[in-house]
């Protein structure tokens, strides 16, 4: 089944908008546009905080192309907050090890571990088709009474000249208008809303194309990421192999900028690549084929008054670091708590500006990493190729060159150390996450039972206190004894002010209640700064 | 900025070292020579290990070219 050439994973029900039969409509505090992973996650965050949520989406289905398959530890922690983490990890394929091969040698030149810090609840990465992620998010949203998803409702116009935003929405029953205070634009890389506002991206487009073949076959291979430079089955170029659930494997071949895309995905042209990688005898079925090109760029700002962008609508990266959805998810985890406080009147609107600063910074780091990987994978000049090959040559013999091999620096948290809402350290601490860092996980004991630190943090802002002395505060406190990995990772006799997105806002040794309240005020933009 | 790139003479027998560098390229095609240089640079920058020194060296190399 397909729609406009987009394959369908699950059909959803279009419903006529009530606005089409009613003349006056109520203004909504916010509307989410887009039902990709980012719009859905944002909607679920807001719904869980008790808001009335409306999602508008052009599609009336969940698309079948598996697109984003690698979800990072950070993304899994976010899915945990959303209540679907277990479902994703149970269905997904867990992997931590990546191997890089070069030329004809069956031995890797380099190998890396995606979870260098062990003893955390979630693994370094889980592979799962994007449609499962979207499906689980939709399930969770459909189970909530305060959520309405309007499938097949496309935003076609936008007016932000007044004191609120007016959207024009196209449906099969006709067009209607909807007023809202905030438009949350999660409408993907081709964002209609970005175009309607005359905004654009800044950054680089890379001249290369890659062929993706998601194929089904049964072979016992390790759950590892395998990457080849110059393999015999794709000379002078690269290839990638990844395991997905349901015996589906992601095969990715660099085919060059001039490749004929229509030809490339024809069964007879694909076969030599697949057999070259997996062996002549392999029997496989094609599941999803696609050719992609990519860009590394972002919008200058994500917050434009009443219109706020997140996910691919705001920034794009090459797929090599799996930094697409994995960076959109922290966007909406960040945005949702701020918008929640603003809508409740518990924080001024200026708090939203910190979303812009923190997440454009995050996007820059993702773009930097993914551009560097791309320059290694697709060298732009003879000299660049020369150095790349020299690195690979040296790597088989010398340890020092192995970390230089860049087949994609996989998605990792992007801390923002100079955030305007972080309270800087006033003294030096020997260890632990700094203000701006995301909290590391650790095994803990609660009520005599084994638990994980991150899942035990109270909702909203809280204090994480590691120490024997009691800590008095109006904020909820998670107090843990100075022992084990918690003390190792956070230090002893330390108190951390942790934001709802698990980012450290401030930290101290024996803080006064006043210091805590000042840091809280700063973290919620109530300090008048 | 504290100057960290040593630009004073630093080799006991500079003629010998220079000769070794040139000889390493004997009988190599232009392509092989370029590859050798690339490997050599990578080995040396790792040995130096000091980011500031390396950045300064890159700048110094860029700005002393006659053709720019
Ligand atoms: C080959 C490939 C591999 C990838 N691998 C990874 C990976 O391993 N890990 C990873 O994290 N990311 C990966 N990505 C990136 C990931 O797929 C994207 O980052 C992710 O889909 C972005 O989600 P989104 O919700 O921002 O946008 P999208 O998923 O693009 O969703 C956009 C939504 O907006 C809706 N929409 C569009 N226009 C309108 C309109 N006018 N009105 C109403 N609704 C509208 C659409 O219906 C859709 O629901 C990969 C991408 C590709 C192509």
Coordinates of C-alpha atoms and ligand atoms in Angstrom, one line a residue:
Chain A
X1 CA 0.0 0.0 0.0
X2 CA 1.3 3.4 -0.8
X3 CA 0.3 7.0 -0.9
X4 CA 1.9 9.6 -3.3
X5 CA 4.7 7.1 -3.6
X6 CA 5.2 6.9 0.2
X7 CA 4.8 3.3 1.4
X8 CA 2.2 2.9 4.2
X9 CA 2.9 1.0 7.4
X10 CA -0.4 1.6 9.1
X11 CA -3.4 3.5 7.8
X12 CA -5.0 6.0 10.2
X13 CA -8.5 7.4 10.2
X14 CA -9.1 10.8 8.7
X15 CA -12.0 12.7 10.4
X16 CA -13.8 15.8 9.3
X17 CA -12.7 18.9 11.3
X18 CA -15.5 20.1 13.7
X19 CA -14.5 23.6 12.6
X20 CA -16.0 22.9 9.2
X21 CA -19.5 22.6 10.7
X22 CA -19.1 25.3 13.3
X23 CA -18.5 29.0 12.7
X24 CA -16.7 30.1 15.8
X25 CA -13.8 28.1 17.2
X26 CA -11.8 28.4 20.4
X27 CA -8.2 29.6 20.3
X28 CA -5.7 26.9 21.3
X29 CA -2.7 27.6 23.5
X30 CA -0.6 25.5 21.0
X31 CA -0.8 23.2 18.1
X32 CA 1.7 20.5 17.1
X33 CA 2.3 20.3 13.3
X34 CA 3.7 16.9 12.1
X35 CA 3.4 13.3 13.2
X36 CA 7.0 12.2 12.7
X37 CA 8.9 11.0 15.8
X38 CA 9.6 14.6 16.9
X39 CA 6.0 16.0 16.7
X40 CA 4.6 12.8 18.3
X41 CA 7.2 12.9 21.2
X42 CA 6.5 16.6 21.7
X43 CA 2.8 16.0 21.8
X44 CA 3.2 13.1 24.3
X45 CA 5.4 15.2 26.6
X46 CA 2.8 18.0 26.6
X47 CA -0.1 15.5 27.1
X48 CA 1.7 13.9 30.0
X49 CA 2.0 17.4 31.6
X50 CA -1.8 17.6 31.4
X51 CA -2.3 20.0 28.4
X52 CA -4.9 19.6 25.7
X53 CA -3.0 18.5 22.7
X54 CA -3.9 18.8 19.0
X55 CA -1.7 17.3 16.3
X56 CA -2.2 18.3 12.7
X57 CA -0.5 16.0 10.1
X58 CA -0.6 15.9 6.4
X59 CA -0.4 12.1 6.3
X60 CA -3.3 9.8 7.2
X61 CA -0.9 7.0 7.9
X62 CA 2.3 6.0 9.5
X63 CA 4.9 5.7 6.7
X64 CA 6.6 2.4 6.1
X65 CA 10.1 3.4 5.1
X66 CA 12.2 2.5 8.1
X67 CA 14.4 5.7 7.8
X68 CA 15.9 6.3 11.2
X69 CA 16.9 3.0 12.8
X70 CA 19.5 3.7 15.4
X71 CA 18.3 5.2 18.7
X72 CA 20.9 6.4 21.2
X73 CA 21.0 5.9 24.9
X74 CA 19.9 9.5 25.3
X75 CA 16.9 8.9 23.1
X76 CA 16.1 5.7 25.0
X77 CA 16.2 7.6 28.3
X78 CA 13.7 10.1 26.7
X79 CA 11.5 7.2 25.6
X80 CA 11.6 6.0 29.2
X81 CA 10.3 9.4 30.3
X82 CA 7.5 9.0 27.7
X83 CA 6.7 5.5 29.0
X84 CA 7.6 3.7 25.8
X85 CA 11.2 2.9 26.5
X86 CA 10.6 -0.7 27.5
X87 CA 8.6 -1.5 24.4
X88 CA 11.3 -0.1 22.2
X89 CA 14.2 -1.9 23.9
X90 CA 12.2 -5.2 24.0
X91 CA 11.4 -5.0 20.2
X92 CA 14.8 -3.5 19.2
X93 CA 18.2 -5.0 18.5
X94 CA 20.7 -3.9 21.1
X95 CA 24.2 -3.1 20.0
X96 CA 27.2 -1.4 21.5
X97 CA 30.1 -2.4 19.2
X98 CA 31.0 -0.9 15.8
X99 CA 33.7 -2.3 13.5
X100 CA 35.4 -0.6 10.6
X101 CA 36.9 -2.6 7.7
X102 CA 39.1 -1.4 4.9
X103 CA 39.7 -3.0 1.5
X104 CA 39.8 -6.8 1.2
X105 CA 40.9 -7.6 4.8
X106 CA 38.4 -9.6 6.8
X107 CA 39.8 -8.1 10.0
X108 CA 38.6 -4.7 11.2
X109 CA 41.1 -1.8 11.3
X110 CA 39.2 -0.2 14.1
X111 CA 36.5 -1.1 16.6
X112 CA 34.6 1.1 19.1
X113 CA 32.2 0.7 22.0
X114 CA 29.2 3.0 22.1
X115 CA 28.6 2.6 25.8
X116 CA 32.0 3.4 27.3
X117 CA 30.4 3.9 30.7
X118 CA 28.8 0.6 31.7
X119 CA 26.2 0.0 34.4
X120 CA 23.6 2.3 33.0
X121 CA 20.0 1.2 32.4
X122 CA 19.9 1.7 28.7
X123 CA 22.4 0.3 26.1
X124 CA 24.5 2.5 23.9
X125 CA 22.2 2.0 20.9
X126 CA 19.0 0.1 19.9
X127 CA 18.1 -0.5 16.3
X128 CA 14.5 -0.4 15.5
X129 CA 12.5 0.7 12.4
X130 CA 11.3 4.2 12.6
X131 CA 7.7 3.1 12.0
X132 CA 7.7 1.1 15.2
X133 CA 8.8 4.1 17.1
X134 CA 6.1 6.2 15.6
X135 CA 3.5 3.5 16.1
X136 CA 4.4 3.2 19.8
X137 CA 4.2 6.9 20.3
X138 CA 0.8 7.0 18.5
X139 CA -0.4 4.2 20.8
X140 CA 0.6 6.1 23.9
X141 CA -1.1 9.3 22.6
X142 CA -4.3 7.5 21.6
X143 CA -4.6 6.1 25.1
X144 CA -4.8 9.6 26.5
X145 CA -8.1 11.6 26.6
X146 CA -6.5 15.0 26.2
X147 CA -5.0 14.2 22.8
X148 CA -6.5 14.6 19.3
X149 CA -4.5 13.6 16.2
X150 CA -6.0 15.0 13.0
X151 CA -4.7 12.7 10.3
X152 CA -4.9 14.1 6.8
X153 CA -5.0 17.8 7.9
X154 CA -2.3 19.7 6.1
X155 CA -1.2 23.2 7.1
X156 CA -1.2 25.3 3.9
X157 CA -1.1 28.9 5.2
X158 CA -0.1 30.8 8.2
X159 CA -0.7 34.3 9.5
X160 CA 1.4 35.6 12.4
X161 CA 0.7 39.3 11.9
X162 CA -1.8 39.4 14.8
X163 CA -1.5 38.7 18.5
X164 CA -1.9 35.0 17.8
X165 CA -1.2 32.7 14.9
X166 CA -3.9 31.7 12.4
X167 CA -3.4 28.5 10.5
X168 CA -5.1 27.5 7.3
X169 CA -5.6 23.8 7.1
X170 CA -6.5 21.8 4.0
X171 CA -8.5 18.6 4.2
X172 CA -10.5 16.4 1.8
X173 CA -13.7 18.1 3.1
X174 CA -12.4 21.6 2.5
X175 CA -10.2 24.2 4.2
X176 CA -10.6 25.6 7.7
X177 CA -8.9 28.1 10.0
X178 CA -7.5 27.6 13.4
X179 CA -6.1 30.1 15.9
X180 CA -3.4 29.3 18.3
X181 CA -0.9 31.1 20.6
X182 CA 2.0 28.8 19.6
X183 CA 2.7 26.8 16.5
X184 CA 5.1 24.0 17.2
X185 CA 6.5 23.2 13.8
X186 CA 7.7 19.6 13.6
X187 CA 6.8 19.2 9.9
X188 CA 10.1 17.7 8.8
X189 CA 13.0 18.7 6.5
X190 CA 10.7 20.2 3.8
X191 CA 8.8 22.2 6.4
X192 CA 5.8 24.0 4.9
X193 CA 5.8 26.4 7.9
X194 CA 9.5 27.3 7.4
X195 CA 8.7 28.1 3.8
X196 CA 5.6 30.0 4.6
X197 CA 7.6 32.2 6.9
X198 CA 10.3 32.8 4.3
X199 CA 12.9 31.2 6.5
X200 CA 15.8 29.1 5.3
X201 CA 18.7 26.9 6.3
X202 CA 22.3 27.9 6.6
X203 CA 25.0 25.3 6.0
X204 CA 26.4 22.8 3.5
X205 CA 24.9 20.4 1.0
X206 CA 27.0 17.4 0.2
X207 CA 27.3 16.1 -3.3
X208 CA 27.1 12.4 -2.8
X209 CA 24.3 9.8 -2.8
X210 CA 23.7 6.6 -0.9
X211 CA 21.6 3.6 -1.7
X212 CA 19.7 2.1 1.2
X213 CA 18.5 -1.4 0.9
X214 CA 16.5 -2.8 3.9
X215 CA 16.4 -6.5 3.1
X216 CA 15.1 -9.5 5.0
X217 CA 17.3 -12.6 5.3
X218 CA 18.2 -15.2 7.9
X219 CA 21.9 -15.3 8.8
X220 CA 23.4 -15.4 12.2
X221 CA 25.6 -12.4 12.4
X222 CA 26.6 -10.4 15.4
X223 CA 24.5 -7.3 16.4
X224 CA 27.2 -4.8 15.5
X225 CA 27.6 -1.9 13.1
X226 CA 29.9 -2.8 10.3
X227 CA 31.4 -0.1 8.1
X228 CA 33.6 -0.7 5.1
X229 CA 36.0 1.7 3.3
X230 CA 36.8 0.6 -0.2
X231 CA 35.3 -3.0 0.0
X232 CA 35.7 -5.4 -2.9
X233 CA 31.9 -5.1 -3.5
X234 CA 31.9 -1.3 -3.7
X235 CA 35.4 -0.3 -4.8
X236 CA 36.6 3.2 -3.9
X237 CA 33.5 3.8 -1.9
X238 CA 31.9 2.8 1.4
X239 CA 29.2 0.5 2.7
X240 CA 27.4 -0.1 6.0
X241 CA 25.6 -3.0 7.5
X242 CA 23.2 -2.8 10.5
X243 CA 20.8 -5.3 12.1
X244 CA 17.1 -4.4 12.6
X245 CA 14.3 -6.4 14.2
X246 CA 12.3 -9.0 12.2
X247 CA 15.4 -10.3 10.4
X248 CA 15.7 -7.1 8.5
X249 CA 19.1 -5.6 7.8
X250 CA 20.0 -2.2 6.7
X251 CA 22.5 -2.2 3.9
X252 CA 23.8 1.2 2.8
X253 CA 26.1 1.8 -0.2
X254 CA 27.8 5.0 -1.3
X255 CA 27.0 5.3 -5.0
X256 CA 28.3 8.8 -5.8
X257 CA 26.6 12.0 -6.8
X258 CA 26.2 11.2 -10.5
X259 CA 24.5 7.8 -9.9
X260 CA 21.3 7.2 -11.7
X261 CA 18.9 6.9 -8.7
X262 CA 16.0 5.1 -10.6
X263 CA 18.4 2.6 -12.0
X264 CA 20.2 2.0 -8.6
X265 CA 17.2 0.6 -6.9
X266 CA 16.3 -1.8 -9.6
X267 CA 16.4 -5.4 -8.3
X268 CA 19.0 -6.5 -11.0
X269 CA 21.3 -3.6 -10.2
X270 CA 21.0 -4.1 -6.5
X271 CA 21.8 -7.8 -6.4
X272 CA 25.6 -7.5 -7.0
X273 CA 25.9 -5.1 -4.1
X274 CA 24.0 -7.4 -1.8
X275 CA 25.6 -10.6 -2.8
X276 CA 29.0 -8.9 -2.6
X277 CA 28.5 -7.9 0.9
X278 CA 26.6 -11.0 2.2
X279 CA 27.9 -13.8 -0.1
X280 CA 26.6 -15.3 -3.3
X281 CA 24.4 -17.8 -1.6
X282 CA 22.3 -15.3 0.3
X283 CA 18.6 -15.4 -0.2
X284 CA 16.9 -12.2 0.6
X285 CA 13.7 -10.2 0.1
X286 CA 13.6 -6.5 -0.5
X287 CA 11.8 -4.6 2.2
X288 CA 12.5 -0.9 1.5
X289 CA 14.8 0.7 -1.1
X290 CA 15.7 4.3 -1.3
X291 CA 18.4 6.6 -2.5
X292 CA 19.3 9.6 -0.3
X293 CA 21.5 12.6 -0.4
X294 CA 21.9 14.9 2.6
X295 CA 22.8 18.2 4.0
X296 CA 24.3 19.5 7.2
X297 CA 22.5 22.7 8.0
X298 CA 20.2 24.4 10.4
X299 CA 17.9 27.4 10.7
X300 CA 19.6 30.4 12.2
X301 CA 17.0 30.4 15.0
X302 CA 14.5 27.9 16.2
X303 CA 12.2 30.3 18.0
X304 CA 10.4 32.9 15.9
X305 CA 7.9 34.5 18.2
X306 CA 4.8 32.3 18.2
X307 CA 6.3 29.8 15.8
X308 CA 8.8 27.3 17.3
X309 CA 10.7 24.7 15.2
X310 CA 12.0 21.3 16.3
X311 CA 13.5 18.2 14.7
X312 CA 14.2 18.0 10.9
X313 CA 12.2 21.2 10.3
X314 CA 14.9 23.0 12.3
X315 CA 18.1 21.1 11.4
X316 CA 19.5 18.4 9.2
X317 CA 22.5 16.2 9.4
X318 CA 24.0 13.4 7.4
X319 CA 22.7 10.0 8.6
X320 CA 26.2 8.7 9.5
X321 CA 26.1 9.6 13.1
X322 CA 22.4 8.7 13.5
X323 CA 22.0 12.3 14.7
X324 CA 18.6 13.1 13.1
X325 CA 15.8 11.8 15.3
X326 CA 18.3 11.4 18.1
X327 CA 18.8 15.2 18.2
X328 CA 15.2 16.1 17.6
X329 CA 14.1 14.1 20.7
X330 CA 16.2 16.2 23.1
X331 CA 14.8 19.3 21.3
X332 CA 11.3 18.5 22.3
X333 CA 12.3 17.2 25.8
X334 CA 13.9 20.6 26.3
X335 CA 11.1 22.6 24.7
X336 CA 8.2 20.8 26.4
X337 CA 9.1 21.6 30.0
X338 CA 9.7 25.3 29.2
X339 CA 6.5 25.7 27.2
X340 CA 4.6 23.9 30.0
X341 CA 5.9 26.4 32.6
X342 CA 5.2 29.4 30.3
X343 CA 1.7 28.2 29.6
X344 CA 1.0 27.7 33.3
X345 CA 2.3 31.2 34.0
X346 CA 5.1 29.8 36.1
X347 CA 7.8 31.2 33.9
X348 CA 8.1 34.2 31.6
X349 CA 8.0 33.8 27.8
X350 CA 11.7 34.6 27.7
X351 CA 12.4 31.1 29.0
X352 CA 11.7 29.9 25.5
X353 CA 14.7 31.8 24.3
X354 CA 16.9 29.4 26.2
X355 CA 15.5 26.6 24.1
X356 CA 16.7 28.4 21.0
X357 CA 20.2 29.0 22.5
X358 CA 20.6 25.5 23.9
X359 CA 19.3 23.6 20.9
X360 CA 20.9 25.6 18.2
X361 CA 24.1 24.9 20.1
X362 CA 23.3 21.3 20.1
X363 CA 22.5 21.4 16.4
X364 CA 25.9 23.0 15.7
X365 CA 27.7 20.2 17.5
X366 CA 25.7 17.6 15.6
X367 CA 26.4 19.4 12.3
X368 CA 30.1 19.7 13.1
X369 CA 30.4 16.0 13.9
X370 CA 28.4 14.9 11.0
X371 CA 30.2 17.2 8.6
X372 CA 33.6 15.9 9.8
X373 CA 32.4 12.3 9.3
X374 CA 31.2 13.2 5.8
X375 CA 34.5 14.7 4.9
X376 CA 36.2 11.5 5.9
X377 CA 33.7 9.3 4.1
X378 CA 33.4 11.5 1.0
X379 CA 36.8 13.4 0.8
X380 CA 36.4 16.5 -1.3
X381 CA 39.9 16.7 -2.8
X382 CA 42.8 14.6 -3.9
X383 CA 44.7 15.6 -0.8
X384 CA 41.8 14.9 1.5
X385 CA 41.6 11.4 0.0
X386 CA 45.3 11.0 0.5
X387 CA 45.1 11.8 4.2
X388 CA 42.0 9.6 4.6
X389 CA 43.8 6.6 3.0
X390 CA 46.9 7.3 5.0
X391 CA 44.8 7.2 8.2
X392 CA 43.4 3.8 7.2
X393 CA 46.8 2.5 6.2
X394 CA 48.4 3.5 9.5
X395 CA 45.4 2.3 11.5
X396 CA 46.0 -1.4 10.6
X397 CA 49.5 -1.1 12.1
X398 CA 49.5 1.7 14.7
X399 CA 47.0 2.2 17.5
X400 CA 47.3 6.0 17.3
X401 CA 45.6 6.2 13.9
X402 CA 42.5 4.1 14.9
X403 CA 40.5 6.8 16.6
X404 CA 41.1 9.0 13.6
X405 CA 39.1 6.6 11.5
X406 CA 35.8 8.4 11.1
X407 CA 32.9 6.3 9.8
X408 CA 30.4 8.4 11.7
X409 CA 30.7 9.7 15.3
X410 CA 27.5 8.3 16.6
X411 CA 25.0 10.5 18.4
X412 CA 26.0 11.6 21.9
X413 CA 24.6 14.2 24.2
X414 CA 25.4 17.8 23.2
X415 CA 25.9 19.7 26.5
X416 CA 25.5 23.5 26.6
X417 CA 27.9 24.8 29.2
X418 CA 27.2 28.5 28.7
X419 CA 23.5 28.3 28.8
X420 CA 21.9 31.5 30.1
X421 CA 19.8 29.5 32.5
X422 CA 22.7 27.4 34.0
X423 CA 24.3 28.5 37.3
X424 CA 28.1 28.1 36.9
X425 CA 30.2 26.3 39.5
X426 CA 31.6 28.5 42.2
X427 CA 34.2 26.1 43.3
X428 CA 36.0 23.2 41.7
X429 CA 34.6 19.7 41.9
X430 CA 36.7 16.6 41.3
X431 CA 34.1 14.7 39.3
X432 CA 30.5 14.6 38.3
X433 CA 28.4 16.2 35.6
X434 CA 28.9 20.0 35.2
X435 CA 26.0 22.5 34.8
X436 CA 24.9 21.9 31.2
X437 CA 25.7 18.2 31.2
X438 CA 23.1 15.5 31.1
X439 CA 23.0 13.3 34.2
X440 CA 24.7 10.0 33.9
X441 CA 22.7 6.9 35.0
X442 CA 23.8 4.6 37.8
X443 CA 22.4 1.6 39.6
X444 CA 20.9 2.5 43.0
X445 CA 18.8 0.9 45.7
X446 CA 15.4 2.2 46.6
X447 CA 13.2 0.7 49.3
X448 CA 15.5 -2.3 49.3
X449 CA 15.1 -2.9 45.6
X450 CA 17.5 -2.4 42.7
X451 CA 16.6 0.6 40.6
X452 CA 18.2 3.1 38.2
X453 CA 19.0 6.6 39.1
X454 CA 17.5 8.4 36.1
X455 CA 14.1 6.6 36.3
X456 CA 14.0 7.4 40.0
X457 CA 14.4 11.2 39.6
X458 CA 11.1 12.9 40.6
X459 CA 9.2 14.6 37.7
X460 CA 9.8 18.3 37.1
X461 CA 12.7 20.1 38.7
X462 CA 14.3 18.2 41.5
X463 CA 17.4 17.9 43.7
X464 CA 19.7 15.0 43.5
X465 CA 21.5 14.8 46.8
X466 CA 24.4 12.4 47.4
X467 CA 25.3 12.6 51.1
X468 CA 24.6 11.6 54.7
X469 CA 23.3 15.0 55.8
X470 CA 19.7 15.8 55.1
X471 CA 19.0 18.5 52.5
X472 CA 16.1 20.9 53.2
X473 CA 14.3 22.2 50.1
X474 CA 10.9 23.0 48.7
X475 CA 11.8 21.0 45.6
X476 CA 11.4 17.2 45.6
X477 CA 14.6 15.5 46.6
X478 CA 16.1 12.2 45.6
X479 CA 18.6 11.5 48.4
X480 CA 21.1 8.7 48.0
X481 CA 23.9 7.5 50.2
X482 CA 27.6 8.2 49.3
X483 CA 28.4 4.8 47.9
X484 CA 29.0 2.7 44.9
X485 CA 28.8 4.0 41.3
X486 CA 26.6 7.0 42.3
X487 CA 29.3 8.4 44.5
X488 CA 31.9 7.6 41.8
X489 CA 29.9 9.4 39.1
X490 CA 28.5 12.3 41.1
X491 CA 31.0 12.7 43.9
X492 CA 30.3 12.6 47.7
X493 CA 28.3 15.2 49.6
X494 CA 27.1 16.8 46.5
X495 CA 23.7 18.3 45.6
X496 CA 22.6 18.7 42.0
X497 CA 19.6 20.8 40.8
X498 CA 18.3 18.7 37.9
X499 CA 16.0 20.0 35.2
X500 CA 13.0 18.0 33.9
X501 CA 15.2 17.1 30.9
X502 CA 17.8 15.5 33.2
X503 CA 20.3 18.3 32.6
X504 CA 22.2 19.7 35.5
X505 CA 21.2 23.4 36.2
X506 CA 23.5 23.9 39.2
X507 CA 25.5 21.9 41.8
X508 CA 27.0 22.5 45.2
X509 CA 28.5 21.1 48.3
X510 CA 26.1 21.8 51.2
X511 CA 24.0 24.6 49.5
X512 CA 21.9 27.1 51.4
X513 CA 18.2 27.0 50.6
X514 CA 18.6 30.5 49.2
X515 CA 21.3 29.3 46.7
X516 CA 19.0 26.6 45.5
X517 CA 16.1 29.0 45.0
X518 CA 18.3 31.4 43.1
X519 CA 19.5 28.7 40.8
X520 CA 15.9 27.5 40.3
X521 CA 14.8 31.1 39.5
X522 CA 17.6 31.4 37.0
X523 CA 16.8 28.0 35.4
X524 CA 13.3 29.2 34.8
X525 CA 14.2 32.6 33.6
X526 CA 12.6 34.3 36.7
X527 CA 15.8 36.0 37.8
X528 CA 15.1 39.0 35.6
X529 CA 18.3 38.5 33.6
Chain B
X1 CA 49.3 33.6 23.5
X2 CA 52.4 31.8 24.7
X3 CA 54.4 30.9 21.7
X4 CA 54.5 27.1 21.7
X5 CA 55.8 26.2 18.2
X6 CA 59.6 25.9 18.4
X7 CA 60.9 27.8 15.3
X8 CA 64.6 27.9 16.5
X9 CA 67.0 25.3 15.2
X10 CA 66.3 22.2 17.1
X11 CA 68.2 19.4 15.4
X12 CA 71.8 18.3 16.2
X13 CA 72.6 17.1 12.8
X14 CA 70.0 18.8 10.6
X15 CA 71.8 17.8 7.3
X16 CA 71.5 14.2 8.1
X17 CA 67.8 14.4 9.0
X18 CA 67.1 16.4 5.9
X19 CA 68.9 13.9 3.8
X20 CA 66.9 11.1 5.2
X21 CA 63.7 12.9 4.4
X22 CA 64.7 13.4 0.8
X23 CA 66.0 9.9 0.4
X24 CA 62.8 8.4 1.7
X25 CA 61.2 9.8 -1.5
X26 CA 63.8 8.3 -3.9
X27 CA 62.3 6.1 -6.6
X28 CA 58.8 7.0 -5.6
X29 CA 56.1 8.2 -8.0
X30 CA 54.5 11.6 -7.2
X31 CA 51.5 9.7 -5.9
X32 CA 53.6 7.4 -3.7
X33 CA 55.5 10.4 -2.4
X34 CA 52.3 12.3 -1.5
X35 CA 51.1 9.2 0.4
X36 CA 54.4 8.9 2.2
X37 CA 54.2 12.6 3.2
X38 CA 50.6 12.1 4.5
X39 CA 51.6 9.2 6.6
X40 CA 54.7 11.1 7.9
X41 CA 52.6 14.1 8.9
X42 CA 50.1 12.0 10.7
X43 CA 52.8 10.1 12.6
X44 CA 54.5 13.4 13.6
X45 CA 51.4 15.3 14.7
X46 CA 50.4 12.4 16.9
X47 CA 53.9 12.4 18.4
X48 CA 53.8 16.1 19.0
X49 CA 50.4 15.7 20.6
X50 CA 50.0 19.4 21.5
X51 CA 47.0 20.9 19.8
X52 CA 48.3 24.5 20.0
X53 CA 51.7 23.6 18.5
X54 CA 50.0 21.8 15.7
X55 CA 47.6 24.6 14.9
X56 CA 50.5 27.1 15.0
X57 CA 52.5 24.9 12.7
X58 CA 49.6 24.7 10.2
X59 CA 49.3 28.4 10.3
X60 CA 53.0 28.9 9.9
X61 CA 53.1 26.5 6.9
X62 CA 50.2 28.3 5.3
X63 CA 51.5 31.8 5.7
X64 CA 55.1 31.2 4.5
X65 CA 54.1 30.0 1.1
X66 CA 55.5 32.2 -1.7
X67 CA 52.6 31.6 -3.9
X68 CA 49.9 33.1 -1.6
Ligands
LIG1 C1 18.1 7.0 5.3 C2 17.9 7.6 6.6 C3 18.5 7.1 7.8 C4 18.3 7.7 9.0 N1 18.9 7.1 10.1 C5 18.7 7.7 11.3 C6 19.1 7.0 12.5 O1 19.6 5.9 12.4 N2 18.9 7.6 13.7 C7 18.2 8.8 13.7 O2 18.1 9.4 14.9 N3 17.8 9.5 12.6 C8 18.0 8.9 11.4 N4 17.5 9.5 10.3 C9 16.8 10.8 10.4 C10 15.3 10.6 10.9 O3 14.6 9.8 10.0 C11 14.7 12.0 11.0 O4 15.6 12.9 11.7 C12 13.3 12.0 11.6 O5 12.4 11.4 10.8 C13 12.9 13.5 11.8 O6 11.6 13.5 12.4 P1 10.7 14.7 12.3 O7 9.5 14.3 13.2 O8 11.4 15.9 12.6 O9 10.2 14.8 10.8 P2 9.5 13.8 9.8 O10 9.7 12.4 10.3 O11 10.0 14.1 8.5 O12 8.0 14.1 10.0 C14 7.4 15.2 9.4 C15 5.9 15.2 9.7 O13 5.3 16.4 9.3 C16 4.1 16.2 8.6 N5 3.9 17.4 7.7 C17 4.7 17.8 6.7 N6 4.2 18.9 6.1 C18 3.0 19.1 6.8 C19 2.0 20.1 6.6 N7 2.1 21.1 5.7 N8 1.0 20.1 7.5 C20 0.8 19.1 8.4 N9 1.8 18.2 8.6 C21 2.9 18.2 7.8 C22 4.3 14.9 7.9 O14 3.0 14.3 7.7 C23 5.1 14.1 8.9 O15 4.3 13.5 9.8 C24 17.6 8.9 9.1 C25 17.0 9.4 7.9 C26 17.2 8.8 6.7 C27 16.6 9.4 5.5

